[in-house]
Structure formats: structure tokens, C-alpha cells
A tleap script that builds the chain and sets N, CA, C and O, in Angstrom:
source leaprc.protein.ff14SB
mol = sequence {
  NMET SER VAL GLY GLU LEU CYS SER SER CYS
  ARG LYS GLN ASN GLY ARG ARG CYS SER ASN
  CYS HIE LYS VAL SER TYR CYS SER PRO PRO
  CYS GLN LYS SER ASP TRP THR LYS HIE ARG
  ASN VAL CYS TYR PRO VAL GLN VAL GLU SER
  VAL GLY PRO ALA GLY ARG GLY LEU VAL ALA
  SER ARG LYS ILE LYS MET GLY GLU LEU ILE
  ILE ARG GLU THR ALA SER ILE VAL LEU ARG
  SER GLU ILE GLY ILE TRP GLU ALA GLY GLU
  LYS ILE TYR ARG GLN VAL GLU LYS LEU GLN
  ASN SER GLN LYS GLU GLU PHE TYR LYS LEU
  THR ARG LYS LYS GLY CLEU
}
set mol.1.N position { -5.573 -94.982 44.885 }
set mol.1.CA position { -4.990 -93.977 45.762 }
set mol.1.C position { -3.511 -94.277 45.986 }
set mol.1.O position { -3.115 -95.427 46.172 }
set mol.2.N position { -2.736 -93.258 45.965 }
set mol.2.CA position { -1.299 -93.404 46.176 }
set mol.2.C position { -0.997 -93.337 47.670 }
set mol.2.O position { -1.535 -92.486 48.378 }
set mol.3.N position { -0.143 -94.230 48.145 }
set mol.3.CA position { 0.224 -94.265 49.559 }
set mol.3.C position { 1.685 -93.858 49.694 }
set mol.3.O position { 2.483 -94.126 48.796 }
set mol.4.N position { 2.048 -93.215 50.800 }
set mol.4.CA position { 3.433 -92.864 51.034 }
set mol.4.C position { 3.675 -91.375 51.130 }
set mol.4.O position { 4.806 -90.954 51.372 }
set mol.5.N position { 2.675 -90.590 50.952 }
set mol.5.CA position { 2.802 -89.138 51.047 }
set mol.5.C position { 2.599 -88.691 52.498 }
set mol.5.O position { 2.096 -89.450 53.327 }
set mol.6.N position { 2.993 -87.464 52.790 }
set mol.6.CA position { 2.727 -86.890 54.105 }
set mol.6.C position { 1.331 -86.285 54.120 }
set mol.6.O position { 0.893 -85.692 53.134 }
set mol.7.N position { 0.643 -86.435 55.229 }
set mol.7.CA position { -0.693 -85.866 55.397 }
set mol.7.C position { -0.606 -84.340 55.352 }
set mol.7.O position { 0.217 -83.745 56.047 }
set mol.8.N position { -1.439 -83.718 54.550 }
set mol.8.CA position { -1.431 -82.262 54.423 }
set mol.8.C position { -1.933 -81.554 55.674 }
set mol.8.O position { -1.685 -80.364 55.867 }
set mol.9.N position { -2.635 -82.290 56.517 }
set mol.9.CA position { -3.183 -81.693 57.722 }
set mol.9.C position { -2.259 -81.862 58.931 }
set mol.9.O position { -1.904 -80.878 59.580 }
set mol.10.N position { -1.868 -83.109 59.238 }
set mol.10.CA position { -1.077 -83.357 60.456 }
set mol.10.C position { 0.380 -83.727 60.172 }
set mol.10.O position { 1.175 -83.849 61.104 }
set mol.11.N position { 0.740 -83.906 58.897 }
set mol.11.CA position { 2.107 -84.221 58.443 }
set mol.11.C position { 2.567 -85.627 58.805 }
set mol.11.O position { 3.768 -85.895 58.774 }
set mol.12.N position { 1.644 -86.545 59.150 }
set mol.12.CA position { 2.007 -87.940 59.409 }
set mol.12.C position { 2.308 -88.636 58.081 }
set mol.12.O position { 1.839 -88.215 57.024 }
set mol.13.N position { 3.103 -89.713 58.156 }
set mol.13.CA position { 3.442 -90.514 56.970 }
set mol.13.C position { 2.239 -91.357 56.551 }
set mol.13.O position { 1.297 -91.529 57.324 }
set mol.14.N position { 2.276 -91.876 55.334 }
set mol.14.CA position { 1.274 -92.786 54.778 }
set mol.14.C position { -0.077 -92.139 54.518 }
set mol.14.O position { -1.122 -92.760 54.712 }
set mol.15.N position { -0.050 -90.908 54.084 }
set mol.15.CA position { -1.294 -90.272 53.686 }
set mol.15.C position { -1.778 -90.825 52.359 }
set mol.15.O position { -0.984 -91.353 51.581 }
set mol.16.N position { -3.061 -90.713 52.094 }
set mol.16.CA position { -3.644 -91.115 50.810 }
set mol.16.C position { -4.067 -89.847 50.070 }
set mol.16.O position { -4.587 -88.903 50.665 }
set mol.17.N position { -3.831 -89.850 48.763 }
set mol.17.CA position { -4.108 -88.652 47.966 }
set mol.17.C position { -5.600 -88.353 47.873 }
set mol.17.O position { -6.436 -89.256 47.911 }
set mol.18.N position { -5.912 -87.070 47.752 }
set mol.18.CA position { -7.288 -86.613 47.520 }
set mol.18.C position { -7.792 -87.311 46.254 }
set mol.18.O position { -7.109 -87.295 45.230 }
set mol.19.N position { -8.963 -87.915 46.312 }
set mol.19.CA position { -9.474 -88.691 45.179 }
set mol.19.C position { -9.945 -87.795 44.031 }
set mol.19.O position { -10.165 -88.291 42.926 }
set mol.20.N position { -10.105 -86.493 44.261 }
set mol.20.CA position { -10.534 -85.596 43.189 }
set mol.20.C position { -9.353 -85.000 42.435 }
set mol.20.O position { -9.286 -85.112 41.211 }
set mol.21.N position { -8.427 -84.372 43.142 }
set mol.21.CA position { -7.335 -83.659 42.463 }
set mol.21.C position { -6.003 -84.408 42.500 }
set mol.21.O position { -5.142 -84.164 41.655 }
set mol.22.N position { -5.821 -85.291 43.438 }
set mol.22.CA position { -4.582 -86.066 43.592 }
set mol.22.C position { -3.372 -85.188 43.895 }
set mol.22.O position { -2.237 -85.617 43.685 }
set mol.23.N position { -3.587 -83.973 44.382 }
set mol.23.CA position { -2.476 -83.058 44.646 }
set mol.23.C position { -2.052 -83.049 46.106 }
set mol.23.O position { -0.900 -82.735 46.406 }
set mol.24.N position { -2.950 -83.385 47.017 }
set mol.24.CA position { -2.635 -83.398 48.446 }
set mol.24.C position { -2.979 -84.763 49.023 }
set mol.24.O position { -3.733 -85.526 48.419 }
set mol.25.N position { -2.427 -85.067 50.184 }
set mol.25.CA position { -2.663 -86.359 50.838 }
set mol.25.C position { -3.165 -86.155 52.259 }
set mol.25.O position { -2.891 -85.139 52.898 }
set mol.26.N position { -3.901 -87.141 52.733 }
set mol.26.CA position { -4.424 -87.135 54.103 }
set mol.26.C position { -4.259 -88.520 54.703 }
set mol.26.O position { -4.351 -89.524 53.995 }
set mol.27.N position { -4.015 -88.578 56.016 }
set mol.27.CA position { -3.843 -89.870 56.675 }
set mol.27.C position { -5.169 -90.473 57.124 }
set mol.27.O position { -5.253 -91.676 57.369 }
set mol.28.N position { -6.208 -89.637 57.233 }
set mol.28.CA position { -7.488 -90.139 57.736 }
set mol.28.C position { -8.625 -89.218 57.293 }
set mol.28.O position { -8.382 -88.064 56.940 }
set mol.29.N position { -9.864 -89.717 57.308 }
set mol.29.CA position { -11.007 -88.863 56.983 }
set mol.29.C position { -11.125 -87.624 57.887 }
set mol.29.O position { -11.468 -86.553 57.387 }
set mol.30.N position { -10.850 -87.730 59.220 }
set mol.30.CA position { -10.918 -86.514 60.044 }
set mol.30.C position { -9.920 -85.425 59.597 }
set mol.30.O position { -10.247 -84.238 59.613 }
set mol.31.N position { -8.705 -85.837 59.199 }
set mol.31.CA position { -7.727 -84.849 58.716 }
set mol.31.C position { -8.196 -84.219 57.413 }
set mol.31.O position { -8.054 -83.012 57.216 }
set mol.32.N position { -8.752 -85.027 56.531 }
set mol.32.CA position { -9.254 -84.498 55.266 }
set mol.32.C position { -10.386 -83.508 55.512 }
set mol.32.O position { -10.441 -82.450 54.885 }
set mol.33.N position { -11.281 -83.852 56.416 }
set mol.33.CA position { -12.415 -82.984 56.733 }
set mol.33.C position { -11.942 -81.669 57.354 }
set mol.33.O position { -12.484 -80.610 57.037 }
set mol.34.N position { -10.950 -81.721 58.223 }
set mol.34.CA position { -10.465 -80.499 58.880 }
set mol.34.C position { -9.763 -79.563 57.898 }
set mol.34.O position { -9.733 -78.352 58.115 }
set mol.35.N position { -9.199 -80.111 56.821 }
set mol.35.CA position { -8.478 -79.303 55.835 }
set mol.35.C position { -9.359 -78.856 54.666 }
set mol.35.O position { -8.929 -78.044 53.847 }
set mol.36.N position { -10.590 -79.378 54.580 }
set mol.36.CA position { -11.428 -79.159 53.405 }
set mol.36.C position { -11.712 -77.684 53.133 }
set mol.36.O position { -11.701 -77.274 51.972 }
set mol.37.N position { -11.966 -76.876 54.155 }
set mol.37.CA position { -12.280 -75.456 53.905 }
set mol.37.C position { -11.134 -74.752 53.189 }
set mol.37.O position { -11.369 -73.848 52.386 }
set mol.38.N position { -9.894 -75.157 53.472 }
set mol.38.CA position { -8.736 -74.570 52.793 }
set mol.38.C position { -8.522 -75.217 51.424 }
set mol.38.O position { -8.232 -74.526 50.447 }
set mol.39.N position { -8.662 -76.523 51.356 }
set mol.39.CA position { -8.339 -77.266 50.132 }
set mol.39.C position { -9.388 -77.124 49.031 }
set mol.39.O position { -9.035 -77.171 47.852 }
set mol.40.N position { -10.650 -76.954 49.373 }
set mol.40.CA position { -11.693 -76.969 48.341 }
set mol.40.C position { -11.534 -75.871 47.306 }
set mol.40.O position { -11.996 -76.025 46.176 }
set mol.41.N position { -10.892 -74.768 47.662 }
set mol.41.CA position { -10.700 -73.669 46.709 }
set mol.41.C position { -9.666 -73.983 45.634 }
set mol.41.O position { -9.609 -73.291 44.618 }
set mol.42.N position { -8.850 -75.011 45.838 }
set mol.42.CA position { -7.817 -75.382 44.863 }
set mol.42.C position { -7.955 -76.835 44.398 }
set mol.42.O position { -7.053 -77.360 43.745 }
set mol.43.N position { -9.064 -77.483 44.724 }
set mol.43.CA position { -9.271 -78.898 44.418 }
set mol.43.C position { -9.962 -79.051 43.061 }
set mol.43.O position { -11.189 -79.110 42.979 }
set mol.44.N position { -9.154 -79.114 41.998 }
set mol.44.CA position { -9.667 -79.294 40.645 }
set mol.44.C position { -9.109 -80.596 40.080 }
set mol.44.O position { -7.982 -80.970 40.405 }
set mol.45.N position { -9.876 -81.298 39.237 }
set mol.45.CA position { -9.389 -82.556 38.680 }
set mol.45.C position { -8.445 -82.379 37.492 }
set mol.45.O position { -8.225 -83.318 36.727 }
set mol.46.N position { -7.893 -81.191 37.339 }
set mol.46.CA position { -6.922 -80.911 36.280 }
set mol.46.C position { -5.770 -80.110 36.860 }
set mol.46.O position { -5.908 -79.463 37.899 }
set mol.47.N position { -4.629 -80.159 36.175 }
set mol.47.CA position { -3.482 -79.364 36.603 }
set mol.47.C position { -2.751 -78.866 35.363 }
set mol.47.O position { -2.842 -79.472 34.296 }
set mol.48.N position { -2.030 -77.767 35.506 }
set mol.48.CA position { -1.254 -77.210 34.410 }
set mol.48.C position { 0.077 -77.942 34.353 }
set mol.48.O position { 0.795 -78.032 35.349 }
set mol.49.N position { 0.396 -78.465 33.168 }
set mol.49.CA position { 1.651 -79.184 32.970 }
set mol.49.C position { 2.239 -78.822 31.624 }
set mol.49.O position { 1.536 -78.336 30.738 }
set mol.50.N position { 3.510 -79.056 31.474 }
set mol.50.CA position { 4.174 -78.882 30.190 }
set mol.50.C position { 3.693 -79.985 29.256 }
set mol.50.O position { 3.652 -81.155 29.634 }
set mol.51.N position { 3.330 -79.605 28.038 }
set mol.51.CA position { 2.863 -80.584 27.056 }
set mol.51.C position { 3.759 -80.534 25.818 }
set mol.51.O position { 3.297 -80.351 24.692 }
set mol.52.N position { 5.052 -80.704 26.070 }
set mol.52.CA position { 6.028 -80.750 24.985 }
set mol.52.C position { 6.198 -79.420 24.284 }
set mol.52.O position { 6.161 -78.368 24.923 }
set mol.53.N position { 6.384 -79.457 22.979 }
set mol.53.CA position { 6.634 -78.224 22.234 }
set mol.53.C position { 5.419 -77.288 22.183 }
set mol.53.O position { 5.552 -76.117 21.828 }
set mol.54.N position { 4.250 -77.799 22.534 }
set mol.54.CA position { 3.039 -76.971 22.501 }
set mol.54.C position { 3.001 -75.966 23.650 }
set mol.54.O position { 2.208 -75.025 23.607 }
set mol.55.N position { 3.834 -76.138 24.675 }
set mol.55.CA position { 3.830 -75.226 25.818 }
set mol.55.C position { 3.189 -75.861 27.030 }
set mol.55.O position { 3.505 -76.998 27.382 }
set mol.56.N position { 2.291 -75.135 27.670 }
set mol.56.CA position { 1.613 -75.642 28.853 }
set mol.56.C position { 0.140 -75.859 28.549 }
set mol.56.O position { -0.432 -75.196 27.683 }
set mol.57.N position { -0.467 -76.794 29.270 }
set mol.57.CA position { -1.880 -77.066 29.062 }
set mol.57.C position { -2.480 -77.735 30.273 }
set mol.57.O position { -1.764 -78.119 31.198 }
set mol.58.N position { -3.800 -77.877 30.272 }
set mol.58.CA position { -4.500 -78.561 31.345 }
set mol.58.C position { -4.461 -80.060 31.096 }
set mol.58.O position { -4.785 -80.530 30.005 }
set mol.59.N position { -4.062 -80.804 32.121 }
set mol.59.CA position { -3.973 -82.255 32.047 }
set mol.59.C position { -4.801 -82.818 33.194 }
set mol.59.O position { -4.708 -82.340 34.325 }
set mol.60.N position { -5.609 -83.832 32.904 }
set mol.60.CA position { -6.461 -84.441 33.934 }
set mol.60.C position { -5.604 -85.120 34.999 }
set mol.60.O position { -4.615 -85.781 34.681 }
set mol.61.N position { -5.989 -84.953 36.265 }
set mol.61.CA position { -5.286 -85.608 37.362 }
set mol.61.C position { -6.059 -86.832 37.858 }
set mol.61.O position { -5.628 -87.505 38.794 }
set mol.62.N position { -7.198 -87.117 37.229 }
set mol.62.CA position { -7.992 -88.311 37.515 }
set mol.62.C position { -8.842 -88.598 36.288 }
set mol.62.O position { -8.886 -87.791 35.360 }
set mol.63.N position { -9.512 -89.735 36.276 }
set mol.63.CA position { -10.400 -90.051 35.158 }
set mol.63.C position { -11.603 -89.122 35.223 }
set mol.63.O position { -12.229 -88.970 36.272 }
set mol.64.N position { -11.916 -88.509 34.101 }
set mol.64.CA position { -13.038 -87.579 34.026 }
set mol.64.C position { -14.109 -88.213 33.145 }
set mol.64.O position { -13.828 -88.664 32.034 }
set mol.65.N position { -15.341 -88.241 33.654 }
set mol.65.CA position { -16.444 -88.846 32.916 }
set mol.65.C position { -16.852 -87.942 31.755 }
set mol.65.O position { -16.789 -86.717 31.862 }
set mol.66.N position { -17.268 -88.548 30.655 }
set mol.66.CA position { -17.726 -87.789 29.507 }
set mol.66.C position { -18.906 -86.903 29.928 }
set mol.66.O position { -19.853 -87.376 30.558 }
set mol.67.N position { -18.838 -85.631 29.578 }
set mol.67.CA position { -19.905 -84.692 29.904 }
set mol.67.C position { -19.788 -84.065 31.284 }
set mol.67.O position { -20.588 -83.194 31.627 }
set mol.68.N position { -18.813 -84.483 32.086 }
set mol.68.CA position { -18.644 -83.954 33.442 }
set mol.68.C position { -18.098 -82.529 33.393 }
set mol.68.O position { -17.113 -82.267 32.703 }
set mol.69.N position { -18.722 -81.619 34.111 }
set mol.69.CA position { -18.255 -80.235 34.186 }
set mol.69.C position { -17.049 -80.188 35.115 }
set mol.69.O position { -17.136 -80.606 36.269 }
set mol.70.N position { -15.922 -79.677 34.615 }
set mol.70.CA position { -14.720 -79.612 35.448 }
set mol.70.C position { -14.276 -78.188 35.718 }
set mol.70.O position { -13.626 -77.929 36.731 }
set mol.71.N position { -14.614 -77.254 34.831 }
set mol.71.CA position { -14.247 -75.852 35.030 }
set mol.71.C position { -15.387 -74.975 34.529 }
set mol.71.O position { -15.958 -75.232 33.469 }
set mol.72.N position { -15.707 -73.958 35.284 }
set mol.72.CA position { -16.678 -72.964 34.858 }
set mol.72.C position { -15.963 -71.625 34.887 }
set mol.72.O position { -15.405 -71.229 35.910 }
set mol.73.N position { -15.984 -70.935 33.760 }
set mol.73.CA position { -15.302 -69.648 33.694 }
set mol.73.C position { -16.111 -68.659 32.870 }
set mol.73.O position { -16.998 -69.050 32.111 }
set mol.74.N position { -15.806 -67.398 33.021 }
set mol.74.CA position { -16.457 -66.350 32.268 }
set mol.74.C position { -15.549 -65.946 31.117 }
set mol.74.O position { -14.357 -65.707 31.308 }
set mol.75.N position { -16.117 -65.873 29.932 }
set mol.75.CA position { -15.329 -65.490 28.759 }
set mol.75.C position { -14.927 -64.023 28.850 }
set mol.75.O position { -15.729 -63.183 29.258 }
set mol.76.N position { -13.684 -63.712 28.471 }
set mol.76.CA position { -13.211 -62.329 28.431 }
set mol.76.C position { -13.626 -61.650 27.135 }
set mol.76.O position { -13.945 -60.461 27.119 }
set mol.77.N position { -13.618 -62.409 26.059 }
set mol.77.CA position { -13.943 -61.912 24.731 }
set mol.77.C position { -15.037 -62.804 24.150 }
set mol.77.O position { -14.931 -64.029 24.204 }
set mol.78.N position { -16.087 -62.199 23.597 }
set mol.78.CA position { -17.189 -62.951 23.016 }
set mol.78.C position { -17.467 -62.430 21.611 }
set mol.78.O position { -17.607 -61.225 21.403 }
set mol.79.N position { -17.545 -63.353 20.642 }
set mol.79.CA position { -17.855 -63.009 19.257 }
set mol.79.C position { -18.929 -63.951 18.728 }
set mol.79.O position { -19.006 -65.108 19.142 }
set mol.80.N position { -19.760 -63.454 17.810 }
set mol.80.CA position { -20.726 -64.312 17.132 }
set mol.80.C position { -19.968 -65.224 16.168 }
set mol.80.O position { -18.952 -64.814 15.608 }
set mol.81.N position { -20.431 -66.418 15.971 }
set mol.81.CA position { -19.717 -67.378 15.123 }
set mol.81.C position { -19.701 -66.976 13.653 }
set mol.81.O position { -18.786 -67.360 12.924 }
set mol.82.N position { -20.684 -66.217 13.208 }
set mol.82.CA position { -20.755 -65.857 11.788 }
set mol.82.C position { -20.003 -64.570 11.443 }
set mol.82.O position { -20.069 -64.111 10.303 }
set mol.83.N position { -19.305 -63.991 12.388 }
set mol.83.CA position { -18.616 -62.720 12.179 }
set mol.83.C position { -17.424 -62.897 11.230 }
set mol.83.O position { -16.744 -63.922 11.270 }
set mol.84.N position { -17.173 -61.902 10.382 }
set mol.84.CA position { -16.042 -61.938 9.456 }
set mol.84.C position { -14.739 -61.599 10.161 }
set mol.84.O position { -14.742 -61.017 11.246 }
set mol.85.N position { -13.632 -61.964 9.542 }
set mol.85.CA position { -12.311 -61.790 10.170 }
set mol.85.C position { -11.982 -60.335 10.466 }
set mol.85.O position { -11.415 -60.043 11.519 }
set mol.86.N position { -12.323 -59.407 9.560 }
set mol.86.CA position { -11.981 -57.997 9.777 }
set mol.86.C position { -12.833 -57.389 10.875 }
set mol.86.O position { -12.340 -56.624 11.704 }
set mol.87.N position { -14.103 -57.727 10.878 }
set mol.87.CA position { -14.993 -57.230 11.924 }
set mol.87.C position { -14.599 -57.835 13.280 }
set mol.87.O position { -14.702 -57.170 14.310 }
set mol.88.N position { -14.150 -59.088 13.276 }
set mol.88.CA position { -13.745 -59.761 14.508 }
set mol.88.C position { -12.587 -59.022 15.166 }
set mol.88.O position { -12.600 -58.798 16.376 }
set mol.89.N position { -11.581 -58.642 14.374 }
set mol.89.CA position { -10.434 -57.925 14.924 }
set mol.89.C position { -10.837 -56.638 15.606 }
set mol.89.O position { -10.337 -56.315 16.684 }
set mol.90.N position { -11.738 -55.905 14.985 }
set mol.90.CA position { -12.220 -54.637 15.554 }
set mol.90.C position { -12.981 -54.875 16.858 }
set mol.90.O position { -12.793 -54.151 17.836 }
set mol.91.N position { -13.844 -55.897 16.863 }
set mol.91.CA position { -14.631 -56.190 18.068 }
set mol.91.C position { -13.737 -56.695 19.202 }
set mol.91.O position { -13.948 -56.346 20.363 }
set mol.92.N position { -12.746 -57.509 18.868 }
set mol.92.CA position { -11.806 -57.981 19.887 }
set mol.92.C position { -11.082 -56.791 20.500 }
set mol.92.O position { -10.957 -56.702 21.721 }
set mol.93.N position { -10.606 -55.875 19.663 }
set mol.93.CA position { -9.891 -54.691 20.145 }
set mol.93.C position { -10.758 -53.903 21.125 }
set mol.93.O position { -10.295 -53.536 22.205 }
set mol.94.N position { -12.011 -53.642 20.754 }
set mol.94.CA position { -12.916 -52.871 21.634 }
set mol.94.C position { -13.145 -53.575 22.964 }
set mol.94.O position { -13.189 -52.929 24.011 }
set mol.95.N position { -13.292 -54.898 22.926 }
set mol.95.CA position { -13.541 -55.639 24.163 }
set mol.95.C position { -12.292 -55.687 25.046 }
set mol.95.O position { -12.393 -55.584 26.268 }
set mol.96.N position { -11.131 -55.842 24.439 }
set mol.96.CA position { -9.882 -55.866 25.207 }
set mol.96.C position { -9.654 -54.523 25.889 }
set mol.96.O position { -9.205 -54.479 27.035 }
set mol.97.N position { -9.959 -53.430 25.199 }
set mol.97.CA position { -9.772 -52.099 25.778 }
set mol.97.C position { -10.627 -51.873 27.018 }
set mol.97.O position { -10.282 -51.039 27.855 }
set mol.98.N position { -11.732 -52.595 27.154 }
set mol.98.CA position { -12.622 -52.464 28.315 }
set mol.98.C position { -12.165 -53.300 29.516 }
set mol.98.O position { -12.681 -53.130 30.621 }
set mol.99.N position { -11.199 -54.200 29.302 }
set mol.99.CA position { -10.723 -55.057 30.391 }
set mol.99.C position { -9.876 -54.269 31.381 }
set mol.99.O position { -9.310 -53.230 31.041 }
set mol.100.N position { -9.797 -54.769 32.601 }
set mol.100.CA position { -8.889 -54.192 33.593 }
set mol.100.C position { -7.463 -54.458 33.142 }
set mol.100.O position { -7.220 -55.399 32.386 }
set mol.101.N position { -6.517 -53.645 33.592 }
set mol.101.CA position { -5.122 -53.785 33.159 }
set mol.101.C position { -4.569 -55.182 33.398 }
set mol.101.O position { -3.866 -55.722 32.544 }
set mol.102.N position { -4.878 -55.776 34.547 }
set mol.102.CA position { -4.373 -57.125 34.835 }
set mol.102.C position { -4.950 -58.141 33.845 }
set mol.102.O position { -4.259 -59.076 33.441 }
set mol.103.N position { -6.211 -57.958 33.458 }
set mol.103.CA position { -6.827 -58.857 32.482 }
set mol.103.C position { -6.211 -58.648 31.097 }
set mol.103.O position { -6.020 -59.607 30.349 }
set mol.104.N position { -5.901 -57.396 30.758 }
set mol.104.CA position { -5.245 -57.118 29.476 }
set mol.104.C position { -3.888 -57.808 29.414 }
set mol.104.O position { -3.531 -58.402 28.396 }
set mol.105.N position { -3.137 -57.729 30.502 }
set mol.105.CA position { -1.823 -58.378 30.551 }
set mol.105.C position { -1.955 -59.874 30.319 }
set mol.105.O position { -1.179 -60.456 29.561 }
set mol.106.N position { -2.931 -60.499 30.963 }
set mol.106.CA position { -3.146 -61.938 30.780 }
set mol.106.C position { -3.561 -62.236 29.342 }
set mol.106.O position { -3.113 -63.225 28.762 }
set mol.107.N position { -4.406 -61.397 28.766 }
set mol.107.CA position { -4.831 -61.591 27.381 }
set mol.107.C position { -3.632 -61.529 26.439 }
set mol.107.O position { -3.487 -62.385 25.567 }
set mol.108.N position { -2.778 -60.529 26.604 }
set mol.108.CA position { -1.648 -60.359 25.703 }
set mol.108.C position { -0.566 -61.429 25.904 }
set mol.108.O position { 0.271 -61.633 25.024 }
set mol.109.N position { -0.578 -62.108 27.050 }
set mol.109.CA position { 0.346 -63.229 27.239 }
set mol.109.C position { 0.002 -64.378 26.286 }
set mol.109.O position { 0.844 -65.230 26.003 }
set mol.110.N position { -1.235 -64.395 25.798 }
set mol.110.CA position { -1.671 -65.448 24.885 }
set mol.110.C position { -1.128 -65.221 23.471 }
set mol.110.O position { -1.166 -66.127 22.639 }
set mol.111.N position { -0.628 -64.022 23.204 }
set mol.111.CA position { -0.097 -63.699 21.888 }
set mol.111.C position { 1.367 -63.253 22.029 }
set mol.111.O position { 1.864 -63.089 23.143 }
set mol.112.N position { 2.024 -63.065 20.939 }
set mol.112.CA position { 3.387 -62.562 20.980 }
set mol.112.C position { 3.401 -61.043 20.930 }
set mol.112.O position { 4.440 -60.421 21.155 }
set mol.113.N position { 2.257 -60.447 20.639 }
set mol.113.CA position { 2.176 -59.005 20.517 }
set mol.113.C position { 2.051 -58.348 21.881 }
set mol.113.O position { 1.593 -58.974 22.838 }
set mol.114.N position { 2.455 -57.093 21.971 }
set mol.114.CA position { 2.326 -56.325 23.202 }
set mol.114.C position { 0.996 -55.582 23.228 }
set mol.114.O position { 0.617 -55.045 24.269 }
set mol.115.N position { 0.291 -55.539 22.126 }
set mol.115.CA position { -0.995 -54.865 22.024 }
set mol.115.C position { -1.607 -55.168 20.671 }
set mol.115.O position { -0.971 -55.780 19.813 }
set mol.116.N position { -2.853 -54.732 20.482 }
set mol.116.CA position { -3.506 -54.947 19.188 }
set mol.116.C position { -3.195 -53.812 18.245 }
set mol.116.O position { -3.656 -53.814 17.104 }
savepdb mol mol.pdb
quit
């Protein structure tokens, strides 16, 4: 645990970092407990960081055990593994068209194209 941070709850010096995400600090267990309802929604053992020329990526903020579930998400696009490249493009297009506009924007941020 890192010492020297300000407590996220009461702002006192010498807080200790959250042992899961290492993003916030607390000076005592009561302060950590009082802040948990707010903090638990953002307490993940990974954070987005620059990873050199590759851009941005998820980087662990603590040691993660092999097989440990760290993120659960719903896929936006789903394809069978045996699908051919031409059929895949068509299926991706149809699935993207069904997404909400905000989801489409996020999808297209993954590519350099403005649309399919």
C-alpha cells in the first residue's frame, strides 16, 4: 500500500490506497466504508493508460490472479468463428446498423473509417 496520499473521504494526510484499484486513498477503514457506495462503481483493478505507439490500453493496477474475472461486458458485434471474410463484413454492417447512435460512434472510433 502506498502512503502519503490524501484520504478520499475526509481529505486527511497519510491515506492508504484502495487495495483493489489503487486509484483512491483512505486514512482509515471507517472512511473507506463510508465512501464505498460511491467508489465501488469505479473500483476496477485495471486502468486505461498510454501504451506507447500502440495507443491506449488496459493496464493492471494490481496483481491479477490467473483466471480471475476482472471485466464483464456485453459484445456489440458477434460472429461465428467459421464465417468467411466477405460474409463477416456483411454481418458486421447489419449489426452495426442496429446499434444506437452513441454505440455506433464508439464502434467507428475503433477504425479510421466514418462508416462501413
